[in-house]
């Protein structure tokens, strides 16, 4: 039940990707067909342009719900999908699709107000009032729309950066209430109110929510009840970084690939909110380790985390694993707390027959996490380690990773698979440098979690 999925060949991955995309397009075509059939009397009539606006208003309503369902699939953490579509790309797609959702959210009522107003000769305000007084479930749909707008506005990058993660995440949960409020409006008016169209619409919606419920809630709770994860100990790695060790009943049956992450909730007062953290140690059959930096209200309480605290784990997740490497030589490039998944990768390479080099960038020497562990891996010949300290320090590489350091420290980097993890600006600069130097996409591996 807890085994990781075997890696796919490139052909199998391409085939699965094609099938998922075909399923998406097939359902989109089905939705458009429902509209084409149900609203034909509007766009085929000669009663004026108002009917055409009504038809497209109904289409935007169907597309709005379809886009919402697609958004839910993107965040459902469905294992068969995650193994062919990288998490960071789905996350980026989720954000950009959110903007189209806003466009549909405005277009749907606007087209209907103008369209019905033209047909009934009502002014826009009078037609809007008519919807609220004469149509079923419009008030619920209106409240759902307000909730959608509220959550969407808080997701705008400029605003999102100023919010605590807990507030932003909690606000997003309002989306489920918004969907529930709007659902009655969908099936009481429009093109999916009866017959095969209604059955298809119910099947589509309940299938998506069933999958979401299973992967986001049932699966993590089942793991929790089976293994009973709990905190074993908390170790302070640096001034603002902690490693949390977990144990549990038959924990050796929980498997993950180095480089993956899990969404974790500590069941201690003030720490219930779910956050993603990478495994920072390879499997050992005894404990799981996650290493976290104090960044927000949640992580600032890590020092108060008590041994014995139960933990809910949703995972493992992620496409950022050594299984993607096609070469015998590996280059790991870390920045700050981004070293955590690379530490697990480095440890897993021992005895694998592969050689590795780590370039680890930090602000000061005091910020180096896992120093003794990396030094031990270096001494055993598992992974050569170079520390790059941005604050000039005697005995260390100074500044930031640049072309000169890369060519001098790892001259054979074109012959390696390269894994990168760190803050977004550091990753962007490093990826741009490597691409400029001719490293191809097939041998450059990364996942961005800060979009």
C-alpha positions as CSV (number, residue, x, y, z in Angstrom):
1,X,0.0,0.0,0.0
2,X,2.9,2.4,0.7
3,X,5.3,1.3,-2.0
4,X,6.4,4.0,-4.4
5,X,5.3,3.7,-8.0
6,X,8.0,2.1,-10.2
7,X,9.7,4.6,-12.6
8,X,8.2,4.9,-16.1
9,X,10.2,4.6,-19.3
10,X,10.1,7.7,-21.5
11,X,7.7,5.9,-23.9
12,X,5.3,4.9,-21.1
13,X,5.4,8.4,-19.7
14,X,4.6,9.9,-23.1
15,X,1.8,7.4,-23.6
16,X,0.2,8.1,-20.2
17,X,0.6,11.9,-20.7
18,X,-1.2,11.6,-24.0
19,X,-4.1,9.6,-22.5
20,X,-4.6,12.1,-19.7
21,X,-4.6,15.0,-22.2
22,X,-7.0,13.0,-24.4
23,X,-9.3,12.5,-21.4
24,X,-9.3,16.2,-20.7
25,X,-10.0,17.2,-24.3
26,X,-12.7,14.5,-24.6
27,X,-14.6,15.8,-21.6
28,X,-14.2,19.4,-22.9
29,X,-15.7,18.3,-26.2
30,X,-18.6,16.6,-24.4
31,X,-19.3,19.8,-22.5
32,X,-19.4,21.9,-25.7
33,X,-21.6,19.3,-27.3
34,X,-24.1,19.6,-24.4
35,X,-24.2,23.3,-24.9
36,X,-24.4,23.0,-28.7
37,X,-27.4,20.7,-28.3
38,X,-29.2,22.4,-25.4
39,X,-28.8,26.0,-26.5
40,X,-29.3,25.6,-30.2
41,X,-32.7,27.3,-30.1
42,X,-30.9,30.5,-29.0
43,X,-28.2,30.8,-31.6
44,X,-30.4,29.5,-34.5
45,X,-33.2,31.9,-33.8
46,X,-33.7,35.2,-35.7
47,X,-35.1,37.0,-32.7
48,X,-32.1,39.3,-32.4
49,X,-28.6,39.4,-31.0
50,X,-29.8,39.0,-27.4
51,X,-30.4,35.3,-28.0
52,X,-26.8,34.8,-29.2
53,X,-25.5,36.5,-26.1
54,X,-27.7,34.2,-24.0
55,X,-26.3,31.2,-25.8
56,X,-22.7,32.2,-25.1
57,X,-23.6,33.2,-21.6
58,X,-24.8,29.6,-21.0
59,X,-21.6,28.3,-22.6
60,X,-19.4,30.4,-20.3
61,X,-21.3,29.0,-17.3
62,X,-20.6,25.4,-18.4
63,X,-17.0,26.2,-19.1
64,X,-16.6,27.9,-15.7
65,X,-17.6,24.8,-13.9
66,X,-15.4,22.7,-16.2
67,X,-12.4,24.9,-15.4
68,X,-13.1,24.7,-11.7
69,X,-13.2,20.9,-11.9
70,X,-9.9,20.9,-13.8
71,X,-8.4,23.2,-11.1
72,X,-9.4,20.6,-8.5
73,X,-7.7,17.9,-10.4
74,X,-4.5,19.9,-10.6
75,X,-4.4,20.2,-6.8
76,X,-5.8,16.7,-5.9
77,X,-2.2,15.2,-5.8
78,X,-3.3,12.2,-7.9
79,X,-0.4,9.8,-8.0
80,X,-0.9,8.5,-11.5
81,X,-1.0,12.1,-12.8
82,X,1.9,13.3,-10.7
83,X,4.3,10.7,-12.1
84,X,3.9,12.1,-15.7
85,X,3.3,15.8,-15.0
86,X,5.8,17.5,-12.7
87,X,4.2,19.2,-9.6
88,X,5.7,22.6,-10.3
89,X,4.2,22.7,-13.8
90,X,0.8,21.7,-12.6
91,X,1.1,24.4,-9.9
92,X,2.0,27.0,-12.5
93,X,-0.8,25.8,-14.8
94,X,-3.2,26.0,-11.8
95,X,-2.3,29.7,-11.3
96,X,-2.7,30.7,-14.9
97,X,-5.9,28.9,-15.4
98,X,-7.2,30.8,-12.4
99,X,-7.0,34.0,-14.4
100,X,-9.2,32.5,-17.1
101,X,-11.6,31.4,-14.4
102,X,-12.0,35.1,-13.4
103,X,-12.8,36.0,-17.0
104,X,-15.5,33.4,-17.2
105,X,-16.8,34.4,-13.8
106,X,-17.5,37.9,-15.1
107,X,-18.5,36.9,-18.6
108,X,-21.2,34.4,-17.5
109,X,-23.6,36.8,-15.7
110,X,-22.7,39.8,-17.9
111,X,-23.7,38.0,-21.1
112,X,-26.9,36.7,-19.6
113,X,-27.9,40.1,-18.2
114,X,-27.3,41.9,-21.5
115,X,-28.8,39.0,-23.6
116,X,-32.0,38.5,-21.6
117,X,-32.3,42.3,-21.2
118,X,-32.3,42.7,-25.0
119,X,-34.9,40.0,-25.5
120,X,-37.2,41.2,-22.7
121,X,-36.5,44.9,-23.2
122,X,-35.3,45.2,-19.6
123,X,-32.6,47.6,-18.5
124,X,-29.5,45.8,-17.0
125,X,-30.5,46.6,-13.4
126,X,-34.0,45.5,-13.9
127,X,-32.9,42.3,-15.6
128,X,-30.5,41.6,-12.8
129,X,-33.3,42.0,-10.2
130,X,-35.4,39.7,-12.3
131,X,-32.8,36.9,-12.0
132,X,-32.7,37.2,-8.2
133,X,-36.5,37.2,-7.8
134,X,-37.6,34.8,-10.5
135,X,-34.8,32.2,-11.0
136,X,-33.9,29.3,-8.8
137,X,-30.7,29.3,-6.7
138,X,-29.4,32.6,-8.1
139,X,-28.8,34.0,-4.6
140,X,-26.7,30.9,-3.7
141,X,-24.7,31.3,-7.0
142,X,-24.2,35.0,-6.3
143,X,-22.7,34.2,-2.8
144,X,-20.5,31.5,-4.4
145,X,-19.3,34.0,-7.0
146,X,-18.3,36.5,-4.2
147,X,-16.4,33.7,-2.4
148,X,-14.6,32.8,-5.7
149,X,-13.7,36.4,-6.3
150,X,-12.4,36.8,-2.7
151,X,-10.2,33.7,-2.9
152,X,-9.0,34.7,-6.4
153,X,-8.0,38.2,-5.4
154,X,-6.0,36.9,-2.4
155,X,-4.1,34.6,-4.9
156,X,-2.8,37.6,-6.9
157,X,1.0,37.3,-6.5
158,X,1.4,40.9,-5.1
159,X,-1.2,40.2,-2.4
160,X,-0.4,36.6,-1.8
161,X,3.2,37.4,-0.8
162,X,1.9,39.6,2.0
163,X,-0.3,36.9,3.5
164,X,0.5,34.2,6.0
165,X,0.4,30.8,4.4
166,X,-2.2,29.7,6.9
167,X,-4.6,32.5,6.0
168,X,-4.1,32.0,2.3
169,X,-4.7,28.2,2.6
170,X,-7.7,28.7,4.8
171,X,-9.2,31.1,2.4
172,X,-8.8,28.7,-0.5
173,X,-11.0,26.2,1.4
174,X,-13.9,28.6,0.8
175,X,-13.7,27.5,-2.8
176,X,-15.4,24.2,-1.8
177,X,-18.3,26.1,-0.2
178,X,-18.5,28.3,-3.3
179,X,-18.8,25.2,-5.5
180,X,-21.5,23.7,-3.3
181,X,-23.5,26.9,-3.3
182,X,-23.3,27.2,-7.1
183,X,-24.1,23.6,-8.0
184,X,-27.9,23.9,-7.5
185,X,-27.9,26.8,-10.0
186,X,-26.2,24.7,-12.6
187,X,-28.6,21.8,-12.6
188,X,-31.8,23.9,-12.1
189,X,-31.3,26.0,-15.3
190,X,-29.2,25.8,-18.4
191,X,-28.2,22.9,-20.6
192,X,-27.7,20.2,-18.0
193,X,-31.0,20.1,-16.2
194,X,-32.4,16.8,-17.5
195,X,-31.8,13.5,-19.3
196,X,-28.4,12.3,-20.4
197,X,-26.9,15.8,-20.0
198,X,-27.8,15.9,-16.3
199,X,-26.5,12.3,-15.7
200,X,-23.2,13.2,-17.4
201,X,-22.9,16.4,-15.4
202,X,-23.5,14.7,-12.1
203,X,-21.1,11.9,-13.0
204,X,-18.4,14.4,-14.0
205,X,-18.7,16.5,-10.9
206,X,-19.0,13.6,-8.4
207,X,-16.1,11.7,-10.1
208,X,-13.8,14.7,-9.6
209,X,-14.9,15.3,-6.0
210,X,-14.6,11.6,-5.3
211,X,-11.0,11.5,-6.6
212,X,-10.2,14.6,-4.7
213,X,-11.7,13.2,-1.5
214,X,-9.7,10.0,-1.8
215,X,-6.3,11.4,-2.6
216,X,-6.5,14.5,-0.3
217,X,-8.3,13.1,2.7
218,X,-9.1,9.3,2.7
219,X,-5.6,8.2,1.7
220,X,-3.7,10.4,4.2
221,X,-6.0,9.4,7.0
222,X,-5.7,5.7,6.1
223,X,-1.9,6.0,6.3
224,X,-2.2,7.7,9.6
225,X,-4.4,5.0,11.1
226,X,-2.2,2.3,9.7
227,X,1.2,3.6,10.8
228,X,0.3,6.2,13.4
229,X,3.1,8.7,12.6
230,X,4.4,10.7,15.6
231,X,7.3,13.0,16.4
232,X,10.3,11.2,17.7
233,X,12.6,14.1,18.3
234,X,13.4,17.6,17.1
235,X,17.0,18.7,16.4
236,X,18.1,22.2,15.8
237,X,20.3,22.2,12.7
238,X,21.1,25.9,12.5
239,X,19.9,29.1,14.2
240,X,16.6,29.0,12.3
241,X,16.4,25.4,10.9
242,X,15.0,22.3,12.6
243,X,15.0,18.6,11.7
244,X,11.9,16.8,12.8
245,X,12.2,13.0,13.1
246,X,9.1,10.8,12.8
247,X,8.5,7.3,13.8
248,X,5.5,5.0,13.8
249,X,4.1,1.6,13.8
250,X,5.7,-0.5,11.0
251,X,7.2,2.6,9.6
252,X,9.5,0.5,7.4
253,X,6.4,-0.1,5.2
254,X,6.3,3.6,4.2
255,X,8.4,4.2,1.2
256,X,9.5,7.3,-0.7
257,X,12.0,8.3,-3.3
258,X,14.8,10.7,-2.3
259,X,13.9,14.2,-3.6
260,X,10.2,13.8,-2.9
261,X,8.1,15.8,-0.4
262,X,5.0,15.3,1.7
263,X,2.3,17.6,3.0
264,X,2.4,17.5,6.8
265,X,0.1,18.5,9.6
266,X,1.4,18.3,13.2
267,X,-1.6,17.6,15.4
268,X,-0.5,20.0,18.1
269,X,-2.3,23.2,19.0
270,X,-1.3,26.0,16.6
271,X,0.3,23.6,14.1
272,X,-2.6,21.9,12.4
273,X,-2.3,23.7,9.1
274,X,-0.8,21.6,6.2
275,X,2.6,22.6,4.8
276,X,4.8,20.8,2.2
277,X,8.2,19.7,3.3
278,X,10.9,17.5,1.6
279,X,12.3,14.3,3.0
280,X,15.8,15.3,4.2
281,X,17.2,11.8,4.7
282,X,17.2,8.6,2.7
283,X,15.1,5.7,3.8
284,X,16.5,3.8,6.8
285,X,13.4,1.8,7.9
286,X,13.4,3.4,11.4
287,X,12.6,7.1,11.0
288,X,11.5,9.8,8.5
289,X,13.2,13.2,8.7
290,X,11.9,16.5,7.5
291,X,14.0,19.7,7.8
292,X,12.3,23.1,8.0
293,X,13.3,26.7,8.2
294,X,11.5,29.2,10.4
295,X,9.6,31.3,7.9
296,X,6.0,31.8,9.0
297,X,3.8,31.6,12.1
298,X,3.6,27.8,11.7
299,X,7.3,27.0,11.3
300,X,8.3,29.5,14.1
301,X,6.7,27.1,16.5
302,X,9.0,24.2,15.5
303,X,11.0,24.6,18.7
304,X,7.9,23.9,20.8
305,X,7.0,20.7,18.9
306,X,6.7,17.9,21.5
307,X,7.9,14.3,21.1
308,X,4.9,12.0,20.8
309,X,2.8,14.5,18.8
310,X,0.8,12.7,16.1
311,X,1.4,13.7,12.5
312,X,-0.8,13.5,9.4
313,X,1.2,12.9,6.2
314,X,-0.1,13.3,2.7
315,X,2.6,11.9,0.4
316,X,5.0,11.1,-0.9
317,X,4.7,13.5,-3.9
318,X,6.9,14.9,-6.5
319,X,8.7,14.2,-9.8
320,X,12.1,15.5,-8.5
321,X,13.9,12.2,-8.0
322,X,17.1,10.4,-8.9
323,X,15.0,8.1,-11.1
324,X,15.1,10.8,-13.7
325,X,18.9,10.6,-14.0
326,X,20.2,8.9,-17.1
327,X,23.9,9.3,-16.4
328,X,26.3,7.8,-13.9
329,X,27.5,11.1,-12.7
330,X,25.3,13.6,-10.8
331,X,25.6,17.3,-9.9
332,X,23.6,18.6,-7.0
333,X,23.2,22.4,-6.7
334,X,21.5,23.7,-3.5
335,X,20.7,27.1,-2.2
336,X,19.7,27.6,1.5
337,X,16.9,25.3,2.8
338,X,16.7,23.9,-0.8
339,X,19.4,21.5,0.3
340,X,17.0,19.2,2.1
341,X,15.9,17.0,-0.8
342,X,19.4,17.0,-2.1
343,X,20.7,15.7,1.2
344,X,18.4,12.7,0.8
345,X,19.6,12.2,-2.7
346,X,23.3,12.4,-1.7
347,X,22.8,9.7,1.0
348,X,20.9,7.4,-1.3
349,X,23.8,7.4,-3.8
350,X,26.0,5.4,-1.5
351,X,26.6,2.0,-3.0
352,X,24.7,2.9,-6.2
353,X,27.8,3.0,-8.4
354,X,27.1,6.7,-9.2
355,X,29.4,9.6,-8.4
356,X,28.1,13.0,-7.2
357,X,29.2,16.5,-6.5
358,X,27.3,19.0,-4.4
359,X,27.6,22.8,-4.7
360,X,25.9,24.2,-1.6
361,X,25.3,28.0,-1.4
362,X,24.5,29.7,1.9
363,X,24.7,33.2,3.3
364,X,27.1,32.4,6.2
365,X,29.0,29.4,7.4
366,X,26.5,29.2,10.3
367,X,23.7,28.6,7.8
368,X,25.2,25.3,6.6
369,X,22.8,22.5,7.5
370,X,23.9,18.8,7.8
371,X,27.6,19.9,7.9
372,X,28.8,16.7,9.6
373,X,26.7,14.5,7.4
374,X,28.0,16.1,4.2
375,X,31.5,16.0,5.4
376,X,31.1,12.3,6.2
377,X,29.7,11.6,2.7
378,X,32.6,13.5,1.3
379,X,35.2,11.5,3.2
380,X,33.6,8.2,2.1
381,X,33.8,9.3,-1.5
382,X,30.0,9.3,-1.9
383,X,29.6,12.9,-2.7
384,X,32.2,15.7,-3.2
385,X,31.0,18.8,-1.4
386,X,31.8,22.5,-2.1
387,X,30.4,25.2,0.2
388,X,29.8,28.6,-1.4
389,X,29.3,31.3,1.1
390,X,27.9,34.6,-0.1
391,X,29.5,36.5,2.8
392,X,33.3,36.4,2.1
393,X,34.8,33.8,4.5
394,X,38.4,32.5,4.6
395,X,38.6,28.8,3.6
396,X,35.4,28.8,1.6
397,X,34.3,29.7,-1.9
398,X,32.9,33.2,-1.7
399,X,30.0,34.9,-3.5
400,X,27.5,33.0,-5.6
401,X,27.6,30.2,-8.1
402,X,28.8,31.6,-11.5
403,X,30.3,30.3,-14.7
404,X,33.9,30.6,-13.3
405,X,33.1,28.5,-10.2
406,X,31.1,26.0,-12.2
407,X,33.9,25.4,-14.7
408,X,36.6,25.2,-12.0
409,X,34.8,23.1,-9.4
410,X,32.9,20.7,-11.7
411,X,34.6,20.9,-15.2
412,X,32.7,17.8,-16.3
413,X,29.3,19.2,-15.6
414,X,28.1,18.7,-19.2
415,X,28.5,14.9,-18.6
416,X,26.2,14.9,-15.5
417,X,22.6,14.9,-14.7
418,X,22.0,18.1,-12.7
419,X,19.5,18.6,-9.9
420,X,18.8,22.1,-8.6
421,X,16.8,23.2,-5.5
422,X,16.7,26.5,-3.7
423,X,15.0,29.9,-3.6
424,X,13.3,30.9,-6.9
425,X,15.8,33.7,-7.8
426,X,18.8,31.4,-7.3
427,X,17.1,28.6,-9.3
428,X,16.2,31.0,-12.2
429,X,19.8,32.3,-12.4
430,X,21.4,28.9,-12.2
431,X,19.1,27.3,-14.8
432,X,19.7,30.2,-17.1
433,X,23.5,29.8,-16.7
434,X,23.4,26.1,-17.3
435,X,21.2,26.5,-20.4
436,X,23.6,29.1,-21.7
437,X,26.4,26.6,-21.3
438,X,24.6,24.0,-23.3
439,X,22.9,21.7,-20.7
440,X,19.8,20.2,-22.3
441,X,16.4,19.9,-20.7
442,X,16.8,16.1,-20.5
443,X,19.6,16.4,-18.0
444,X,18.4,19.4,-16.0
445,X,16.0,18.6,-13.2
446,X,14.2,20.9,-10.8
447,X,10.8,21.6,-9.3
448,X,9.7,25.1,-8.3
449,X,7.5,25.3,-5.2
450,X,7.4,29.1,-5.0
451,X,5.6,30.4,-8.1
